[in-house]
């Protein structure tokens, strides 16, 4: 079978590799679609920390169940051969302190497909059935977006947002759009901040953000005060992964408010303790997602409460991806989300 192997930074090749055979507790799946994430593009460019080469990237997956060996059936009652499913790419031990709390998204031994272990840019792979999430009525195209949106839904679930609550989302890239969708599912009033008018327009038109603020053109703090009766939003969700922006969140949140860092950055975040204490801010990190978040996204897509219109801007086959990958790293190509069609 064919596999797209990232041999080292800036060198991706399409290789012929042996077909995988499932172990006793695994099933064989055929890859249909793989979403391309910022992580994959950073890995391509060699600026993804903790990344080892060679690696088959790809963790945003829509796959079809091909074979469930007899021994794996007792773990696979939720899927059958032929089913099209999403894949939770966060392999977890099930035993550590985080897993025992149900926080499999931050397992001590967490291995993400396509990052710490080989992912989906190949025709087939094997996986334990517990990672497969039934697609319901969601199309194959939309299924490849479930992981991306789940990241936002997870942060929203952690925030315990209430209906009508004023929420500021900073950053309207793919992760930010998932955050906005998650907030609208919970009927929050969503204010979005970004410097890119195209992204703001998408946030309003498709993700149904209530208000947007153009950071380069408007006085942000003043606008926030106007929009919240002089009180600031009670919840700020950062989806920029930009240290400076993340630190600004402490200024943008109300007294007694919450800040959620969905985006992450390889840097130190510092803040004024008097400000932190005066406002009695609650700060949350949000990492990856769990099966519950995947199910919530699938249900939102199934009922069409969440629209994916125009989210995928680029598609390619495995063969074409070899040449397209370097281009998707360039902002001028206008990529929001690229998807590789495998099978
Ligand atoms: Zn991703
Ligand atoms: Zn664990």
Short mmCIF file of C-alpha atoms and ligand atoms in Angstrom, two decimals:
data_model
loop_
_atom_site.label_atom_id
_atom_site.label_comp_id
_atom_site.label_asym_id
_atom_site.label_seq_id
_atom_site.Cartn_x
_atom_site.Cartn_y
_atom_site.Cartn_z
CA UNK A 1 0.00 0.00 0.00
CA UNK A 2 0.97 3.65 -0.34
CA UNK A 3 2.06 5.87 2.56
CA UNK A 4 3.08 9.50 2.64
CA UNK A 5 6.22 9.58 4.78
CA UNK A 6 7.74 12.74 6.22
CA UNK A 7 11.37 11.57 6.15
CA UNK A 8 12.78 14.72 7.68
CA UNK A 9 11.85 18.41 7.65
CA UNK A 10 10.92 19.51 4.12
CA UNK A 11 11.17 16.00 2.67
CA UNK A 12 7.95 14.11 2.11
CA UNK A 13 7.83 11.01 -0.10
CA UNK A 14 5.14 8.64 -1.28
CA UNK A 15 6.37 5.15 -0.43
CA UNK A 16 5.22 1.60 -0.95
CA UNK A 17 4.98 -0.05 2.49
CA UNK A 18 3.71 -3.48 3.64
CA UNK A 19 -0.03 -3.82 4.36
CA UNK A 20 -0.68 -3.83 8.13
CA UNK A 21 -2.20 -6.83 9.93
CA UNK A 22 -4.31 -6.15 13.04
CA UNK A 23 -3.12 -7.49 16.39
CA UNK A 24 -5.60 -9.44 18.54
CA UNK A 25 -7.20 -6.34 20.08
CA UNK A 26 -7.11 -4.22 16.90
CA UNK A 27 -9.19 -3.63 13.80
CA UNK A 28 -8.05 -2.82 10.26
CA UNK A 29 -9.31 0.46 8.82
CA UNK A 30 -9.13 2.00 5.34
CA UNK A 31 -8.33 5.70 5.33
CA UNK A 32 -10.81 7.88 3.44
CA UNK A 33 -10.00 11.50 4.38
CA UNK A 34 -7.27 13.19 6.41
CA UNK A 35 -7.50 16.80 7.50
CA UNK A 36 -4.23 18.72 7.51
CA UNK A 37 -3.55 20.57 10.74
CA UNK A 38 -1.14 23.32 11.79
CA UNK A 39 0.77 20.60 13.67
CA UNK A 40 1.39 18.69 10.42
CA UNK A 41 2.53 21.81 8.59
CA UNK A 42 4.86 22.76 11.47
CA UNK A 43 6.27 19.24 11.48
CA UNK A 44 6.87 19.56 7.74
CA UNK A 45 8.80 22.77 8.31
CA UNK A 46 10.79 21.23 11.18
CA UNK A 47 9.41 23.61 13.81
CA UNK A 48 7.22 21.24 15.80
CA UNK A 49 8.76 20.53 19.22
CA UNK A 50 8.93 16.88 20.41
CA UNK A 51 8.47 15.58 16.88
CA UNK A 52 10.56 12.67 15.59
CA UNK A 53 11.25 11.67 11.98
CA UNK A 54 10.55 9.69 9.86
CA UNK A 55 6.82 9.96 10.55
CA UNK A 56 3.53 9.39 8.73
CA UNK A 57 1.51 12.47 9.77
CA UNK A 58 -2.28 12.86 9.94
CA UNK A 59 -4.57 12.80 12.97
CA UNK A 60 -7.82 14.28 11.60
CA UNK A 61 -9.34 11.12 10.26
CA UNK A 62 -12.37 9.70 8.50
CA UNK A 63 -11.91 5.95 7.98
CA UNK A 64 -13.85 2.83 7.05
CA UNK A 65 -13.76 -0.34 9.15
CA UNK A 66 -12.46 -3.12 6.91
CA UNK A 67 -11.80 -6.04 9.21
CA UNK A 68 -12.63 -6.82 12.83
CA UNK A 69 -10.74 -9.99 13.77
CA UNK A 70 -12.71 -12.45 15.94
CA UNK A 71 -10.64 -11.71 19.05
CA UNK A 72 -11.31 -7.94 18.75
CA UNK A 73 -15.10 -8.31 18.46
CA UNK A 74 -15.74 -8.09 22.20
CA UNK A 75 -14.24 -4.58 22.22
CA UNK A 76 -15.98 -3.51 19.01
CA UNK A 77 -19.71 -3.79 19.72
CA UNK A 78 -20.21 -0.13 18.63
CA UNK A 79 -18.88 -0.67 15.09
CA UNK A 80 -19.17 -3.23 12.31
CA UNK A 81 -17.25 -3.95 9.12
CA UNK A 82 -18.09 -1.39 6.43
CA UNK A 83 -18.91 1.40 8.91
CA UNK A 84 -17.48 4.85 8.27
CA UNK A 85 -16.14 6.31 11.53
CA UNK A 86 -14.08 9.12 13.04
CA UNK A 87 -10.91 8.27 14.95
CA UNK A 88 -9.92 9.63 18.35
CA UNK A 89 -6.19 10.01 17.68
CA UNK A 90 -5.07 10.36 21.32
CA UNK A 91 -3.83 6.92 22.33
CA UNK A 92 -4.05 6.62 26.11
CA UNK A 93 -3.11 4.05 28.75
CA UNK A 94 -6.44 3.92 30.59
CA UNK A 95 -4.66 3.43 33.94
CA UNK A 96 -2.83 6.61 34.90
CA UNK A 97 -4.15 9.30 37.23
CA UNK A 98 -5.49 11.41 34.32
CA UNK A 99 -7.17 8.44 32.59
CA UNK A 100 -8.75 7.35 35.90
CA UNK A 101 -10.32 10.81 36.15
CA UNK A 102 -11.72 10.39 32.63
CA UNK A 103 -9.18 12.88 31.30
CA UNK A 104 -7.80 10.54 28.64
CA UNK A 105 -6.93 13.70 26.63
CA UNK A 106 -4.00 14.36 28.97
CA UNK A 107 -2.90 10.78 29.75
CA UNK A 108 0.64 10.59 31.15
CA UNK A 109 1.58 8.25 28.31
CA UNK A 110 -0.44 10.06 25.66
CA UNK A 111 0.59 9.33 22.09
CA UNK A 112 -1.08 11.23 19.32
CA UNK A 113 -1.42 9.47 15.96
CA UNK A 114 0.63 11.30 13.36
CA UNK A 115 2.74 13.06 15.99
CA UNK A 116 4.24 10.55 18.46
CA UNK A 117 3.31 7.50 16.39
CA UNK A 118 2.41 7.01 12.72
CA UNK A 119 -0.86 8.58 11.62
CA UNK A 120 -3.28 8.45 8.75
CA UNK A 121 -1.56 9.56 5.54
CA UNK A 122 -1.62 5.98 4.22
CA UNK A 123 -4.17 3.63 2.72
CA UNK A 124 -4.70 1.38 5.74
CA UNK A 125 -3.74 1.19 9.41
CA UNK A 126 -4.69 -0.79 12.51
CA UNK A 127 -6.10 0.57 15.76
CA UNK A 128 -7.94 -0.52 18.90
CA UNK A 129 -11.72 -0.29 18.38
CA UNK A 130 -12.18 1.95 21.46
CA UNK A 131 -10.75 4.84 19.39
CA UNK A 132 -13.42 4.57 16.68
CA UNK A 133 -16.39 6.94 16.92
CA UNK A 134 -19.50 6.15 14.82
CA UNK A 135 -20.30 8.87 12.28
CA UNK A 136 -24.10 8.78 12.39
CA UNK A 137 -25.37 10.68 9.37
CA UNK A 138 -22.27 12.88 9.01
CA UNK A 139 -20.73 12.89 5.51
CA UNK A 140 -17.20 11.61 4.94
CA UNK A 141 -16.12 15.19 4.10
CA UNK A 142 -17.43 16.60 7.39
CA UNK A 143 -16.14 13.64 9.38
CA UNK A 144 -12.56 14.69 8.62
CA UNK A 145 -13.28 17.94 10.50
CA UNK A 146 -14.54 16.35 13.72
CA UNK A 147 -11.16 16.25 15.46
CA UNK A 148 -10.44 19.88 14.62
CA UNK A 149 -13.80 21.08 15.99
CA UNK A 150 -13.52 18.77 19.03
CA UNK A 151 -10.52 20.76 20.25
CA UNK A 152 -12.76 23.83 20.50
CA UNK A 153 -15.69 21.87 21.96
CA UNK A 154 -13.40 20.51 24.67
CA UNK A 155 -12.32 23.99 25.74
CA UNK A 156 -15.94 25.12 25.75
CA UNK A 157 -16.98 22.15 27.89
CA UNK A 158 -14.23 22.96 30.38
CA UNK A 159 -15.38 26.58 30.58
CA UNK A 160 -18.90 25.59 31.74
CA UNK A 161 -20.26 28.51 29.72
CA UNK A 162 -23.87 29.55 30.36
CA UNK A 163 -26.52 30.62 27.79
CA UNK A 164 -26.38 34.38 27.03
CA UNK A 165 -22.97 34.69 28.66
CA UNK A 166 -20.66 37.25 27.00
CA UNK A 167 -17.66 35.37 25.65
CA UNK A 168 -14.62 36.71 23.82
CA UNK A 169 -12.90 34.34 21.39
CA UNK A 170 -9.44 35.52 20.40
CA UNK A 171 -8.32 34.08 17.05
CA UNK A 172 -10.66 32.96 14.25
CA UNK A 173 -8.45 30.33 12.62
CA UNK A 174 -9.61 26.69 12.36
CA UNK A 175 -9.36 26.11 16.14
CA UNK A 176 -11.11 29.40 16.93
CA UNK A 177 -13.96 28.48 14.55
CA UNK A 178 -14.39 25.20 16.47
CA UNK A 179 -14.51 27.21 19.71
CA UNK A 180 -17.19 29.53 18.26
CA UNK A 181 -19.28 26.56 17.08
CA UNK A 182 -19.00 25.00 20.55
CA UNK A 183 -20.07 28.26 22.22
CA UNK A 184 -23.04 28.75 19.89
CA UNK A 185 -24.13 25.17 20.67
CA UNK A 186 -24.44 26.40 24.26
CA UNK A 187 -26.16 29.63 23.20
CA UNK A 188 -23.47 32.00 24.42
CA UNK A 189 -23.13 35.54 23.05
CA UNK A 190 -19.90 35.35 21.08
CA UNK A 191 -17.55 38.23 20.37
CA UNK A 192 -14.62 37.38 18.09
CA UNK A 193 -11.31 39.20 17.85
CA UNK A 194 -8.85 38.74 14.99
CA UNK A 195 -6.71 40.83 12.66
CA UNK A 196 -7.91 39.11 9.50
CA UNK A 197 -11.17 40.45 8.00
CA UNK A 198 -11.72 37.30 5.91
CA UNK A 199 -11.64 35.16 9.05
CA UNK A 200 -13.92 37.57 10.91
CA UNK A 201 -16.39 37.49 8.04
CA UNK A 202 -16.37 33.67 8.14
CA UNK A 203 -16.88 33.74 11.91
CA UNK A 204 -19.98 35.94 11.50
CA UNK A 205 -21.50 34.38 8.41
CA UNK A 206 -20.92 30.67 8.93
CA UNK A 207 -20.04 30.17 12.61
CA UNK A 208 -22.74 32.68 13.67
CA UNK A 209 -20.55 34.83 15.90
CA UNK A 210 -22.65 37.70 17.28
CA UNK A 211 -20.05 40.47 16.97
CA UNK A 212 -16.53 40.72 15.60
CA UNK A 213 -13.75 43.14 16.41
CA UNK A 214 -10.90 43.87 14.01
CA UNK A 215 -7.88 44.13 16.30
CA UNK A 216 -5.86 46.21 13.84
CA UNK A 217 -8.59 48.76 13.19
CA UNK A 218 -10.63 49.07 16.38
CA UNK A 219 -9.84 50.02 20.00
CA UNK A 220 -10.30 46.56 21.48
CA UNK A 221 -10.80 47.31 25.18
CA UNK A 222 -13.17 50.15 24.46
CA UNK A 223 -15.25 47.93 22.14
CA UNK A 224 -15.35 45.16 24.73
CA UNK A 225 -16.64 47.58 27.37
CA UNK A 226 -19.30 48.92 24.99
CA UNK A 227 -20.44 45.40 24.16
CA UNK A 228 -20.70 44.22 27.77
CA UNK A 229 -22.25 47.19 29.56
CA UNK A 230 -18.86 48.32 30.85
CA UNK A 231 -18.02 44.99 32.49
CA UNK A 232 -15.86 42.99 30.02
CA UNK A 233 -16.69 39.39 28.96
CA UNK A 234 -16.96 36.88 31.83
CA UNK A 235 -15.18 34.30 29.68
CA UNK A 236 -12.20 34.73 27.35
CA UNK A 237 -11.11 31.82 25.16
CA UNK A 238 -7.76 32.11 23.43
CA UNK A 239 -7.28 30.23 20.16
CA UNK A 240 -4.21 32.08 18.92
CA UNK A 241 -1.35 30.15 20.52
CA UNK A 242 0.42 33.50 20.57
CA UNK A 243 2.10 34.30 23.91
CA UNK A 244 1.50 38.05 23.73
CA UNK A 245 -2.18 37.60 22.90
CA UNK A 246 -2.59 34.97 25.60
CA UNK A 247 -1.21 37.38 28.19
CA UNK A 248 -3.66 40.06 27.00
CA UNK A 249 -6.55 37.77 28.02
CA UNK A 250 -6.07 38.81 31.64
CA UNK A 251 -6.90 42.40 30.65
CA UNK A 252 -9.92 41.42 28.54
CA UNK A 253 -11.75 39.34 31.19
CA UNK A 254 -14.25 40.67 33.75
CA UNK A 255 -14.03 40.61 37.54
CA UNK A 256 -14.59 37.01 38.65
CA UNK A 257 -14.16 35.76 35.07
CA UNK A 258 -12.54 32.73 33.43
CA UNK A 259 -9.77 32.45 30.86
CA UNK A 260 -9.30 29.31 28.76
CA UNK A 261 -6.12 28.71 26.76
CA UNK A 262 -7.11 26.44 23.89
CA UNK A 263 -4.17 27.42 21.72
CA UNK A 264 -0.77 26.50 23.09
CA UNK A 265 2.65 28.02 22.74
CA UNK A 266 6.22 26.93 23.47
CA UNK A 267 6.95 29.88 25.74
CA UNK A 268 6.38 31.20 29.25
CA UNK A 269 3.14 33.00 29.99
CA UNK A 270 3.45 35.68 32.68
CA UNK A 271 0.81 37.86 34.27
CA UNK A 272 0.42 40.42 37.02
CA UNK A 273 -0.57 38.67 40.21
CA UNK A 274 -2.35 41.74 41.63
CA UNK A 275 -4.53 41.80 38.49
CA UNK A 276 -5.08 38.03 38.66
CA UNK A 277 -6.08 38.29 42.33
CA UNK A 278 -8.06 41.50 42.07
CA UNK A 279 -10.28 39.96 39.40
CA UNK A 280 -10.08 36.49 40.99
CA UNK A 281 -9.56 35.00 37.54
CA UNK A 282 -9.90 31.27 36.93
CA UNK A 283 -7.40 30.04 34.34
CA UNK A 284 -7.88 26.81 32.40
CA UNK A 285 -5.63 24.96 29.99
CA UNK A 286 -7.48 22.90 27.40
CA UNK A 287 -5.66 20.03 25.74
CA UNK A 288 -6.86 17.78 22.90
CA UNK A 289 -10.34 16.30 23.32
CA UNK A 290 -12.15 13.19 24.54
CA UNK A 291 -14.68 10.78 23.03
CA UNK A 292 -17.44 12.88 24.62
CA UNK A 293 -16.31 15.96 22.66
CA UNK A 294 -16.17 13.91 19.44
CA UNK A 295 -19.74 12.71 20.04
CA UNK A 296 -20.92 16.27 20.72
CA UNK A 297 -19.36 17.51 17.46
CA UNK A 298 -20.83 14.61 15.48
CA UNK A 299 -24.29 15.31 16.89
CA UNK A 300 -23.97 19.04 16.08
CA UNK A 301 -22.89 18.25 12.49
CA UNK A 302 -25.57 15.60 12.10
CA UNK A 303 -28.34 18.02 13.05
CA UNK A 304 -26.73 20.72 10.87
CA UNK A 305 -26.62 23.12 13.80
CA UNK A 306 -22.95 23.48 12.92
CA UNK A 307 -22.17 24.36 9.30
CA UNK A 308 -18.93 23.41 7.57
CA UNK A 309 -19.61 25.60 4.53
CA UNK A 310 -16.38 26.85 2.97
CA UNK A 311 -14.21 25.51 5.81
CA UNK A 312 -12.23 23.16 3.55
CA UNK A 313 -10.39 25.40 1.12
CA UNK A 314 -7.99 22.88 -0.47
CA UNK A 315 -8.08 19.16 -1.30
CA UNK A 316 -5.51 16.79 -2.79
CA UNK A 317 -4.88 13.08 -3.35
CA UNK A 318 -1.99 11.33 -1.56
CA UNK A 319 0.07 11.73 -4.75
CA UNK A 320 -0.74 15.43 -5.06
CA UNK A 321 -0.17 16.06 -1.36
CA UNK A 322 3.59 15.50 -1.83
CA UNK A 323 3.71 18.72 -3.85
CA UNK A 324 0.87 20.58 -2.12
CA UNK A 325 2.16 20.24 1.44
CA UNK A 326 4.90 22.88 1.15
CA UNK A 327 2.43 25.28 -0.51
CA UNK A 328 -0.15 24.92 2.27
CA UNK A 329 2.39 26.40 4.66
CA UNK A 330 2.29 29.70 2.77
CA UNK A 331 -0.34 32.22 3.90
CA UNK A 332 -0.77 33.48 0.33
CA UNK A 333 -2.40 30.18 -0.66
CA UNK A 334 -5.28 31.20 1.65
CA UNK A 335 -5.57 27.83 3.34
CA UNK A 336 -8.05 27.52 6.16
CA UNK A 337 -8.25 23.73 6.04
CA UNK A 338 -6.73 21.33 3.53
CA UNK A 339 -7.96 17.74 3.27
CA UNK A 340 -6.20 14.78 1.67
CA UNK A 341 -8.50 12.31 -0.08
CA UNK A 342 -6.97 8.88 0.36
CA UNK A 343 -9.54 6.21 -0.49
ZN1 LIG B 1 -4.84 18.94 14.70
ZN1 LIG B 2 -3.28 7.34 30.97
#
